[in-house]
Amino acid sequence: MFETFDFDVIRRSLPYLFFDGMTFTLTLTALAAAGGLVFGTLIALLRLSRLPVLSQVAALYVDLIRSLPLVLVIFWFYFLVPYIGQWLTGASRPVRVGAFTSSLVTFVMFEAAYFSEIMRAGIQSISKGQPAAAQALGLTYSQTMRYVVLPQAFRNMLPVLLTQTIVLFQDTSLVYVLSIPDFLGAASKVAQRDGRLVEMYLFAALVYFTISCIASFGVRRLQARIAVVR
Amino acid sequence: MIQISHVDKWYGSFQALKDCTTLIDKGEVVVVCGPSGSGKSTLIKCVNALEPFQEGEIVVDGIKVNDRKTDLPKLRARIGMVFQHFELFPHLRVVDNLCLAQEKVLRRGHDEAMAKAASLLDRVGLNAHAQKYPAELSGGQQQRVAIARALAMDPIAMLFDEPTSALDPEMISEVLDVMVDLARDGMTMMVVTHEMGFARKVAHRVIFMDQGEIVEDAPKEEFFGKPRSERAQKFLAKILSH
């Protein structure tokens, strides 16, 4: 049944798929995960704040983001950001924002919401005696968080954070709606140019599957090692 | 040194502390005892403002604890505290547990902090364990590290919140030995404990609390000789009968 397929198209497009497509996908994944972790941690701290205003604002943000389809926000944000930029800077025409920047901002916003819930669970898993001991030594609130609570919360939650990053790695393929050549976008371009849809999409699926699988396996091994240390 | 006057504390409608008043002089060792739920831990946590209270005032070395203008981290850095469950930082090595607050709060240089840590670990007999993580130590060793960590800040007074209650019996004496040495060196200490042997040995005064009240506040000889209140007599009879 394979005689009508041309798998050589994969070999011919490999450099483009990996040097352009996969590089973009991995860059976006890494930057979005890093940004999401930083902002997610801040949102988690707000959410756990004793001031009701702060915790409610943070909760509202997380609920809002989690109730919207990601692909819609990517799309919508791409067209909206230039106008927000214009409004913020007072420029006379919409600010030009590249597709990469726009999609990165969207993913950071989304991952911040997801990571914040993970970090919140991590912070709450630390016994109350730890911040009490830190404060008794004279550490301020921010020092207590930075040196005592967050490092432990991060360590406890590392497997969950990495698993979420694997999901993010797959989700970055949604940027294809902006016609950005990420890995899936690049595969899709070749597929349509050469009329080799089945081959290219099969190959793309295989690559996503392989990378995610290996990464999941790595996370499980890490989890086992952390469990031993504790 | 530590002046506690007419302190009231409520958890919602439950009154945890009722009109507590006492004074601890420089160099004095005061043991606080009483049945569980009597408010003794709550009282010493009020001294460094880990627990807020609603009425009354506490003054430590001339600084009012329950004053909005008081720089609490700065005040707490001068009062050492040892917890029932040690509360060492599990992600840091023993020596880094001792250095963290020295460097971040007192702004000591790393070498100075390390030297201080080494001399204190030596004092509690744990120099060999400096590079280990807390989880690799026994409970008694962890509590000695916790005492060394508090001492590294050169505190003017030390608060102990049931320091031996979470320990196996064979480890209690190694911790008490360190505390006895500290008391004999003239450290001002407020100790919540049921270890009456420790109280007999080094305490100057014993405070007995029940239901949030200071029922008895007497010199050691008087307290163990014949407590004035019936509640303290009953309590002593219970814990000394075995």
GROMACS .gro file of C-alpha atoms in nm:
model
  472
    1MET     CA    1   0.000   0.000   0.000
    2PHE     CA    2   0.302   0.229   0.039
    3GLU     CA    3   0.400   0.229  -0.330
    4THR     CA    4   0.217   0.555  -0.398
    5PHE     CA    5   0.400   0.728  -0.113
    6ASP     CA    6   0.727   0.913  -0.150
    7PHE     CA    7   0.915   0.900   0.179
    8ASP     CA    8   1.220   1.057   0.020
    9VAL     CA    9   1.047   1.393   0.059
   10ILE     CA   10   1.124   1.366   0.430
   11ARG     CA   11   1.494   1.312   0.371
   12ARG     CA   12   1.508   1.603   0.129
   13SER     CA   13   1.338   1.843   0.372
   14LEU     CA   14   1.521   1.733   0.687
   15PRO     CA   15   1.755   2.035   0.711
   16TYR     CA   16   1.465   2.277   0.673
   17LEU     CA   17   1.245   2.083   0.918
   18PHE     CA   18   1.506   2.067   1.191
   19PHE     CA   19   1.730   2.372   1.147
   20ASP     CA   20   1.441   2.608   1.092
   21GLY     CA   21   1.130   2.436   1.225
   22MET     CA   22   1.255   2.245   1.528
   23THR     CA   23   1.489   2.527   1.632
   24PHE     CA   24   1.193   2.762   1.639
   25THR     CA   25   0.977   2.513   1.831
   26LEU     CA   26   1.243   2.446   2.094
   27THR     CA   27   1.328   2.815   2.133
   28LEU     CA   28   0.963   2.903   2.183
   29THR     CA   29   0.919   2.614   2.429
   30ALA     CA   30   1.224   2.710   2.634
   31LEU     CA   31   1.148   3.083   2.647
   32ALA     CA   32   0.778   3.029   2.719
   33ALA     CA   33   0.861   2.781   2.997
   34ALA     CA   34   1.115   3.018   3.154
   35GLY     CA   35   0.885   3.320   3.128
   36GLY     CA   36   0.589   3.115   3.246
   37LEU     CA   37   0.784   2.995   3.549
   38VAL     CA   38   0.891   3.345   3.651
   39PHE     CA   39   0.548   3.503   3.607
   40GLY     CA   40   0.372   3.190   3.732
   41THR     CA   41   0.571   3.207   4.056
   42LEU     CA   42   0.481   3.573   4.098
   43ILE     CA   43   0.113   3.497   4.037
   44ALA     CA   44   0.130   3.210   4.288
   45LEU     CA   45   0.275   3.449   4.549
   46LEU     CA   46  -0.001   3.700   4.476
   47ARG     CA   47  -0.259   3.427   4.498
   48LEU     CA   48  -0.130   3.326   4.842
   49SER     CA   49  -0.107   3.687   4.958
   50ARG     CA   50  -0.292   3.783   5.271
   51LEU     CA   51  -0.437   4.086   5.094
   52PRO     CA   52  -0.770   3.974   4.945
   53VAL     CA   53  -0.741   4.219   4.653
   54LEU     CA   54  -0.417   4.067   4.530
   55SER     CA   55  -0.526   3.706   4.567
   56GLN     CA   56  -0.855   3.775   4.392
   57VAL     CA   57  -0.690   3.949   4.099
   58ALA     CA   58  -0.451   3.655   4.061
   59ALA     CA   59  -0.735   3.402   4.086
   60LEU     CA   60  -0.937   3.593   3.827
   61TYR     CA   61  -0.643   3.594   3.586
   62VAL     CA   62  -0.584   3.221   3.623
   63ASP     CA   63  -0.952   3.138   3.581
   64LEU     CA   64  -0.983   3.365   3.279
   65ILE     CA   65  -0.684   3.214   3.098
   66ARG     CA   66  -0.788   2.861   3.176
   67SER     CA   67  -1.135   2.915   3.033
   68LEU     CA   68  -1.013   3.028   2.691
   69PRO     CA   69  -0.902   2.803   2.405
   70LEU     CA   70  -0.530   2.860   2.351
   71VAL     CA   71  -0.555   2.872   1.972
   72LEU     CA   72  -0.812   3.149   1.991
   73VAL     CA   73  -0.590   3.362   2.213
   74ILE     CA   74  -0.289   3.309   1.986
   75PHE     CA   75  -0.489   3.426   1.691
   76TRP     CA   76  -0.662   3.708   1.864
   77PHE     CA   77  -0.351   3.834   2.038
   78TYR     CA   78  -0.159   3.849   1.711
   79PHE     CA   79  -0.410   4.096   1.570
   80LEU     CA   80  -0.468   4.283   1.892
   81VAL     CA   81  -0.113   4.342   2.019
   82PRO     CA   82  -0.025   4.603   1.752
   83TYR     CA   83  -0.323   4.811   1.864
   84ILE     CA   84  -0.243   4.768   2.234
   85GLY     CA   85   0.112   4.878   2.151
   86GLN     CA   86  -0.022   5.181   1.967
   87TRP     CA   87  -0.245   5.269   2.260
   88LEU     CA   88   0.039   5.227   2.512
   89THR     CA   89   0.300   5.424   2.322
   90GLY     CA   90   0.061   5.678   2.173
   91ALA     CA   91   0.199   5.609   1.825
   92SER     CA   92   0.004   5.723   1.523
   93ARG     CA   93  -0.022   5.379   1.367
   94PRO     CA   94  -0.037   5.020   1.502
   95VAL     CA   95   0.300   4.902   1.635
   96ARG     CA   96   0.455   4.625   1.428
   97VAL     CA   97   0.500   4.313   1.637
   98GLY     CA   98   0.652   4.003   1.483
   99ALA     CA   99   0.468   3.673   1.488
  100PHE     CA  100   0.738   3.526   1.713
  101THR     CA  101   0.712   3.799   1.977
  102SER     CA  102   0.336   3.785   1.969
  103SER     CA  103   0.322   3.409   2.008
  104LEU     CA  104   0.588   3.416   2.280
  105VAL     CA  105   0.387   3.670   2.481
  106THR     CA  106   0.075   3.456   2.441
  107PHE     CA  107   0.247   3.139   2.555
  108VAL     CA  108   0.412   3.311   2.852
  109MET     CA  109   0.069   3.441   2.959
  110PHE     CA  110  -0.082   3.096   2.926
  111GLU     CA  111   0.197   2.904   3.091
  112ALA     CA  112   0.210   3.159   3.374
  113ALA     CA  113  -0.147   3.061   3.461
  114TYR     CA  114  -0.070   2.687   3.456
  115PHE     CA  115   0.268   2.713   3.629
  116SER     CA  116   0.119   2.937   3.896
  117GLU     CA  117  -0.118   2.662   4.002
  118ILE     CA  118   0.172   2.415   4.019
  119MET     CA  119   0.391   2.655   4.218
  120ARG     CA  120   0.100   2.734   4.449
  121ALA     CA  121   0.065   2.365   4.531
  122GLY     CA  122   0.442   2.349   4.580
  123ILE     CA  123   0.449   2.644   4.818
  124GLN     CA  124   0.158   2.502   5.014
  125SER     CA  125   0.340   2.170   5.045
  126ILE     CA  126   0.611   2.335   5.258
  127SER     CA  127   0.530   2.313   5.630
  128LYS     CA  128   0.453   2.641   5.805
  129GLY     CA  129   0.748   2.587   6.036
  130GLN     CA  130   0.993   2.658   5.754
  131PRO     CA  131   0.893   3.021   5.690
  132ALA     CA  132   0.856   3.063   6.068
  133ALA     CA  133   1.215   2.946   6.122
  134ALA     CA  134   1.339   3.174   5.845
  135GLN     CA  135   1.158   3.473   5.991
  136ALA     CA  136   1.280   3.391   6.340
  137LEU     CA  137   1.635   3.426   6.201
  138GLY     CA  138   1.550   3.775   6.080
  139LEU     CA  139   1.491   3.704   5.712
  140THR     CA  140   1.239   3.936   5.549
  141TYR     CA  141   0.936   3.805   5.359
  142SER     CA  142   1.111   3.823   5.024
  143GLN     CA  143   1.430   3.662   5.157
  144THR     CA  144   1.223   3.387   5.318
  145MET     CA  145   1.056   3.315   4.985
  146ARG     CA  146   1.373   3.342   4.780
  147TYR     CA  147   1.610   3.137   4.995
  148VAL     CA  148   1.387   2.899   5.188
  149VAL     CA  149   1.036   2.845   5.049
  150LEU     CA  150   1.067   2.874   4.671
  151PRO     CA  151   1.377   2.654   4.629
  152GLN     CA  152   1.200   2.376   4.817
  153ALA     CA  153   0.870   2.430   4.635
  154PHE     CA  154   1.050   2.427   4.300
  155ARG     CA  155   1.234   2.107   4.386
  156ASN     CA  156   0.917   1.932   4.502
  157MET     CA  157   0.730   2.036   4.190
  158LEU     CA  158   1.006   1.985   3.934
  159PRO     CA  159   0.858   1.666   3.781
  160VAL     CA  160   0.517   1.832   3.741
  161LEU     CA  161   0.673   2.147   3.594
  162LEU     CA  162   0.867   1.940   3.341
  163THR     CA  163   0.558   1.739   3.248
  164GLN     CA  164   0.374   2.066   3.186
  165THR     CA  165   0.668   2.176   2.969
  166ILE     CA  166   0.628   1.864   2.756
  167VAL     CA  167   0.263   1.957   2.705
  168LEU     CA  168   0.380   2.308   2.616
  169PHE     CA  169   0.624   2.163   2.361
  170GLN     CA  170   0.328   2.000   2.185
  171ASP     CA  171   0.106   2.306   2.222
  172THR     CA  172   0.357   2.533   2.048
  173SER     CA  173   0.248   2.362   1.723
  174LEU     CA  174  -0.067   2.577   1.747
  175VAL     CA  175   0.132   2.874   1.616
  176TYR     CA  176   0.068   2.726   1.271
  177VAL     CA  177  -0.247   2.945   1.268
  178LEU     CA  178  -0.012   3.244   1.230
  179SER     CA  179   0.168   3.069   0.939
  180ILE     CA  180   0.488   3.059   1.144
  181PRO     CA  181   0.732   2.790   1.029
  182ASP     CA  182   0.767   2.602   1.358
  183PHE     CA  183   0.831   2.229   1.321
  184LEU     CA  184   0.472   2.146   1.232
  185GLY     CA  185   0.440   2.459   1.020
  186ALA     CA  186   0.753   2.370   0.825
  187ALA     CA  187   0.632   2.013   0.772
  188SER     CA  188   0.297   2.148   0.662
  189LYS     CA  189   0.459   2.385   0.411
  190VAL     CA  190   0.660   2.106   0.250
  191ALA     CA  191   0.355   1.881   0.252
  192GLN     CA  192   0.145   2.130   0.063
  193ARG     CA  193   0.419   2.236  -0.176
  194ASP     CA  194   0.495   1.877  -0.279
  195GLY     CA  195   0.147   1.736  -0.228
  196ARG     CA  196   0.281   1.487   0.027
  197LEU     CA  197   0.040   1.543   0.315
  198VAL     CA  198   0.025   1.190   0.455
  199GLU     CA  199   0.402   1.138   0.461
  200MET     CA  200   0.484   1.471   0.619
  201TYR     CA  201   0.211   1.464   0.884
  202LEU     CA  202   0.300   1.107   0.972
  203PHE     CA  203   0.661   1.205   1.013
  204ALA     CA  204   0.572   1.513   1.220
  205ALA     CA  205   0.358   1.301   1.451
  206LEU     CA  206   0.641   1.051   1.488
  207VAL     CA  207   0.891   1.324   1.581
  208TYR     CA  208   0.659   1.483   1.841
  209PHE     CA  209   0.582   1.139   1.981
  210THR     CA  210   0.948   1.036   2.007
  211ILE     CA  211   1.067   1.356   2.172
  212SER     CA  212   0.777   1.369   2.419
  213CYS     CA  213   0.816   1.004   2.507
  214ILE     CA  214   1.187   1.031   2.576
  215ALA     CA  215   1.129   1.344   2.782
  216SER     CA  216   0.853   1.177   2.986
  217PHE     CA  217   1.081   0.884   3.051
  218GLY     CA  218   1.351   1.124   3.171
  219VAL     CA  219   1.102   1.294   3.406
  220ARG     CA  220   1.002   0.958   3.555
  221ARG     CA  221   1.365   0.870   3.623
  222LEU     CA  222   1.421   1.210   3.781
  223GLN     CA  223   1.113   1.159   3.998
  224ALA     CA  224   1.249   0.827   4.121
  225ARG     CA  225   1.582   0.988   4.205
  226ILE     CA  226   1.422   1.275   4.395
  227ALA     CA  227   1.209   1.025   4.588
  228VAL     CA  228   1.524   0.844   4.700
  229VAL     CA  229   1.698   1.163   4.814
  230ARG     CA  230   1.401   1.249   5.034
  231MET     CA  231   1.537   4.219   7.901
  232ILE     CA  232   1.201   4.064   7.805
  233GLN     CA  233   0.901   4.244   7.948
  234ILE     CA  234   0.560   4.089   7.892
  235SER     CA  235   0.273   4.299   8.023
  236HIS     CA  236  -0.098   4.221   8.022
  237VAL     CA  237  -0.092   4.027   7.695
  238ASP     CA  238  -0.424   3.899   7.561
  239LYS     CA  239  -0.457   3.692   7.247
  240TRP     CA  240  -0.764   3.552   7.075
  241TYR     CA  241  -0.802   3.300   6.796
  242GLY     CA  242  -1.143   3.412   6.678
  243SER     CA  243  -1.358   3.386   6.990
  244PHE     CA  244  -1.118   3.154   7.173
  245GLN     CA  245  -0.890   3.336   7.414
  246ALA     CA  246  -0.546   3.174   7.397
  247LEU     CA  247  -0.367   3.412   7.635
  248LYS     CA  248  -0.527   3.591   7.928
  249ASP     CA  249  -0.359   3.891   8.084
  250CYS     CA  250  -0.008   3.738   8.083
  251THR     CA  251   0.252   3.944   8.266
  252THR     CA  252   0.611   3.853   8.353
  253LEU     CA  253   0.962   3.989   8.334
  254ILE     CA  254   1.278   3.809   8.233
  255ASP     CA  255   1.606   3.970   8.337
  256LYS     CA  256   1.934   3.957   8.152
  257GLY     CA  257   2.107   3.624   8.214
  258GLU     CA  258   1.798   3.467   8.362
  259VAL     CA  259   1.679   3.119   8.264
  260VAL     CA  260   1.303   3.080   8.285
  261VAL     CA  261   1.122   2.754   8.224
  262VAL     CA  262   0.761   2.772   8.108
  263CYS     CA  263   0.554   2.461   8.172
  264GLY     CA  264   0.193   2.356   8.181
  265PRO     CA  265  -0.052   2.112   8.026
  266SER     CA  266  -0.086   2.103   7.647
  267GLY     CA  267  -0.307   2.378   7.512
  268SER     CA  268  -0.222   2.603   7.804
  269GLY     CA  269  -0.075   2.872   7.576
  270LYS     CA  270   0.292   2.834   7.665
  271SER     CA  271   0.414   2.795   7.304
  272THR     CA  272   0.185   3.077   7.195
  273LEU     CA  273   0.335   3.300   7.464
  274ILE     CA  274   0.696   3.256   7.356
  275LYS     CA  275   0.603   3.295   6.990
  276CYS     CA  276   0.457   3.633   7.084
  277VAL     CA  277   0.799   3.741   7.215
  278ASN     CA  278   0.950   3.753   6.863
  279ALA     CA  279   0.615   3.834   6.701
  280LEU     CA  280   0.580   3.507   6.515
  281GLU     CA  281   0.231   3.518   6.668
  282PRO     CA  282   0.048   3.850   6.679
  283PHE     CA  283  -0.151   3.943   6.989
  284GLN     CA  284  -0.432   4.189   7.035
  285GLU     CA  285  -0.388   4.350   7.378
  286GLY     CA  286  -0.100   4.440   7.605
  287GLU     CA  287   0.264   4.489   7.514
  288ILE     CA  288   0.594   4.304   7.495
  289VAL     CA  289   0.923   4.492   7.513
  290VAL     CA  290   1.250   4.320   7.425
  291ASP     CA  291   1.572   4.504   7.511
  292GLY     CA  292   1.386   4.836   7.505
  293ILE     CA  293   1.212   4.770   7.172
  294LYS     CA  294   0.835   4.733   7.165
  295VAL     CA  295   0.744   4.420   6.972
  296ASN     CA  296   0.384   4.510   6.892
  297ASP     CA  297   0.460   4.848   6.743
  298ARG     CA  298   0.392   4.902   6.374
  299LYS     CA  299   0.712   5.102   6.346
  300THR     CA  300   0.932   4.824   6.482
  301ASP     CA  301   1.157   4.661   6.223
  302LEU     CA  302   1.056   4.303   6.305
  303PRO     CA  303   1.321   4.120   6.097
  304LYS     CA  304   1.589   4.327   6.269
  305LEU     CA  305   1.446   4.250   6.613
  306ARG     CA  306   1.403   3.879   6.537
  307ALA     CA  307   1.763   3.856   6.418
  308ARG     CA  308   1.866   3.940   6.775
  309ILE     CA  309   1.646   3.677   6.940
  310GLY     CA  310   1.737   3.314   6.877
  311MET     CA  311   1.458   3.060   6.848
  312VAL     CA  312   1.463   2.681   6.856
  313PHE     CA  313   1.157   2.486   6.742
  314GLN     CA  314   1.003   2.157   6.844
  315HIS     CA  315   1.049   2.013   6.495
  316PHE     CA  316   1.397   2.164   6.440
  317GLU     CA  317   1.297   2.334   6.111
  318LEU     CA  318   1.640   2.311   5.955
  319PHE     CA  319   1.631   2.402   5.587
  320PRO     CA  320   1.636   2.059   5.418
  321HIS     CA  321   1.770   2.185   5.084
  322LEU     CA  322   2.082   2.335   5.242
  323ARG     CA  323   2.386   2.164   5.391
  324VAL     CA  324   2.434   2.193   5.767
  325VAL     CA  325   2.701   2.461   5.727
  326ASP     CA  326   2.484   2.660   5.485
  327ASN     CA  327   2.196   2.641   5.733
  328LEU     CA  328   2.427   2.826   5.971
  329CYS     CA  329   2.556   3.074   5.713
  330LEU     CA  330   2.236   3.180   5.536
  331ALA     CA  331   2.101   3.432   5.786
  332GLN     CA  332   2.451   3.549   5.887
  333GLU     CA  333   2.517   3.649   5.528
  334LYS     CA  334   2.171   3.770   5.422
  335VAL     CA  335   2.061   3.938   5.744
  336LEU     CA  336   2.380   4.039   5.926
  337ARG     CA  337   2.567   4.094   5.596
  338ARG     CA  338   2.869   3.904   5.718
  339GLY     CA  339   3.121   3.799   5.456
  340HIS     CA  340   3.127   3.434   5.355
  341ASP     CA  341   3.458   3.360   5.524
  342GLU     CA  342   3.351   3.521   5.849
  343ALA     CA  343   3.018   3.333   5.844
  344MET     CA  344   3.197   3.005   5.772
  345ALA     CA  345   3.438   3.060   6.060
  346LYS     CA  346   3.152   3.136   6.296
  347ALA     CA  347   2.962   2.829   6.172
  348ALA     CA  348   3.266   2.607   6.223
  349SER     CA  349   3.325   2.726   6.578
  350LEU     CA  350   2.958   2.677   6.672
  351LEU     CA  351   2.937   2.334   6.513
  352ASP     CA  352   3.245   2.251   6.715
  353ARG     CA  353   3.071   2.374   7.029
  354VAL     CA  354   2.772   2.143   6.972
  355GLY     CA  355   3.004   1.859   6.871
  356LEU     CA  356   2.898   1.831   6.506
  357ASN     CA  357   3.191   1.965   6.308
  358ALA     CA  358   3.224   1.635   6.124
  359HIS     CA  359   2.872   1.674   5.982
  360ALA     CA  360   2.911   2.024   5.837
  361GLN     CA  361   2.880   1.909   5.476
  362LYS     CA  362   2.581   1.680   5.530
  363TYR     CA  363   2.218   1.755   5.464
  364PRO     CA  364   1.983   1.774   5.765
  365ALA     CA  365   1.797   1.458   5.664
  366GLU     CA  366   2.120   1.261   5.709
  367LEU     CA  367   2.136   1.349   6.079
  368SER     CA  368   1.950   1.206   6.377
  369GLY     CA  369   1.686   1.413   6.553
  370GLY     CA  370   1.917   1.504   6.837
  371GLN     CA  371   2.190   1.611   6.597
  372GLN     CA  372   1.942   1.818   6.396
  373GLN     CA  373   1.826   1.997   6.707
  374ARG     CA  374   2.187   2.075   6.804
  375VAL     CA  375   2.243   2.217   6.456
  376ALA     CA  376   1.928   2.426   6.504
  377ILE     CA  377   2.067   2.563   6.831
  378ALA     CA  378   2.399   2.641   6.661
  379ARG     CA  379   2.210   2.812   6.377
  380ALA     CA  380   2.032   3.038   6.627
  381LEU     CA  381   2.357   3.112   6.813
  382ALA     CA  382   2.532   3.209   6.490
  383MET     CA  383   2.331   3.532   6.496
  384ASP     CA  384   2.488   3.629   6.833
  385PRO     CA  385   2.145   3.658   6.995
  386ILE     CA  386   2.082   3.858   7.311
  387ALA     CA  387   1.827   3.598   7.425
  388MET     CA  388   1.716   3.250   7.323
  389LEU     CA  389   1.363   3.110   7.301
  390PHE     CA  390   1.313   2.733   7.309
  391ASP     CA  391   0.974   2.592   7.207
  392GLU     CA  392   0.960   2.236   7.342
  393PRO     CA  393   1.306   2.156   7.204
  394THR     CA  394   1.308   1.793   7.316
  395SER     CA  395   0.943   1.694   7.267
  396ALA     CA  396   0.994   1.548   6.920
  397LEU     CA  397   1.307   1.352   7.015
  398ASP     CA  398   1.356   0.987   7.099
  399PRO     CA  399   1.442   0.948   7.469
  400GLU     CA  400   1.806   0.856   7.409
  401MET     CA  401   1.864   1.183   7.222
  402ILE     CA  402   1.712   1.416   7.474
  403SER     CA  403   2.017   1.444   7.696
  404GLU     CA  404   2.256   1.545   7.417
  405VAL     CA  405   2.031   1.843   7.344
  406LEU     CA  406   1.978   1.928   7.709
  407ASP     CA  407   2.356   1.918   7.768
  408VAL     CA  408   2.402   2.190   7.506
  409MET     CA  409   2.125   2.395   7.666
  410VAL     CA  410   2.272   2.352   8.015
  411ASP     CA  411   2.610   2.476   7.889
  412LEU     CA  412   2.439   2.773   7.731
  413ALA     CA  413   2.255   2.855   8.053
  414ARG     CA  414   2.575   2.834   8.255
  415ASP     CA  415   2.742   3.072   8.008
  416GLY     CA  416   2.486   3.331   8.115
  417MET     CA  417   2.253   3.329   7.814
  418THR     CA  418   1.908   3.477   7.874
  419MET     CA  419   1.671   3.189   7.804
  420MET     CA  420   1.299   3.130   7.794
  421VAL     CA  421   1.234   2.758   7.764
  422VAL     CA  422   0.900   2.585   7.711
  423THR     CA  423   0.961   2.229   7.825
  424HIS     CA  424   0.840   1.942   8.036
  425GLU     CA  425   1.195   1.846   8.130
  426MET     CA  426   1.178   1.915   8.502
  427GLY     CA  427   1.529   1.780   8.547
  428PHE     CA  428   1.655   2.062   8.325
  429ALA     CA  429   1.443   2.311   8.518
  430ARG     CA  430   1.585   2.190   8.852
  431LYS     CA  431   1.940   2.206   8.722
  432VAL     CA  432   1.962   2.548   8.559
  433ALA     CA  433   1.637   2.742   8.578
  434HIS     CA  434   1.614   3.049   8.796
  435ARG     CA  435   1.240   3.069   8.772
  436VAL     CA  436   0.950   2.851   8.668
  437ILE     CA  437   0.632   2.982   8.509
  438PHE     CA  438   0.330   2.753   8.519
  439MET     CA  439   0.051   2.819   8.270
  440ASP     CA  440  -0.298   2.677   8.242
  441GLN     CA  441  -0.580   2.775   8.006
  442GLY     CA  442  -0.395   3.079   7.877
  443GLU     CA  443  -0.314   3.219   8.219
  444ILE     CA  444   0.012   3.246   8.408
  445VAL     CA  445  -0.099   3.064   8.722
  446GLU     CA  446   0.235   3.050   8.896
  447ASP     CA  447   0.555   3.249   8.847
  448ALA     CA  448   0.802   3.156   9.118
  449PRO     CA  449   1.171   3.099   9.186
  450LYS     CA  450   1.269   2.740   9.117
  451GLU     CA  451   1.313   2.638   9.482
  452GLU     CA  452   0.973   2.773   9.570
  453PHE     CA  453   0.802   2.609   9.271
  454PHE     CA  454   0.942   2.265   9.332
  455GLY     CA  455   0.917   2.303   9.711
  456LYS     CA  456   0.550   2.372   9.724
  457PRO     CA  457   0.358   2.538   9.443
  458ARG     CA  458   0.095   2.772   9.576
  459SER     CA  459  -0.177   2.685   9.329
  460GLU     CA  460  -0.367   2.362   9.328
  461ARG     CA  461  -0.349   2.337   8.947
  462ALA     CA  462   0.032   2.347   8.953
  463GLN     CA  463   0.044   2.089   9.230
  464LYS     CA  464  -0.175   1.854   9.027
  465PHE     CA  465   0.034   1.908   8.715
  466LEU     CA  466   0.359   1.838   8.897
  467ALA     CA  467   0.213   1.531   9.062
  468LYS     CA  468   0.117   1.399   8.718
  469ILE     CA  469   0.447   1.452   8.544
  470LEU     CA  470   0.673   1.360   8.836
  471SER     CA  471   0.485   1.050   8.950
  472HIS     CA  472   0.670   0.814   8.713
   0.00000   0.00000   0.00000
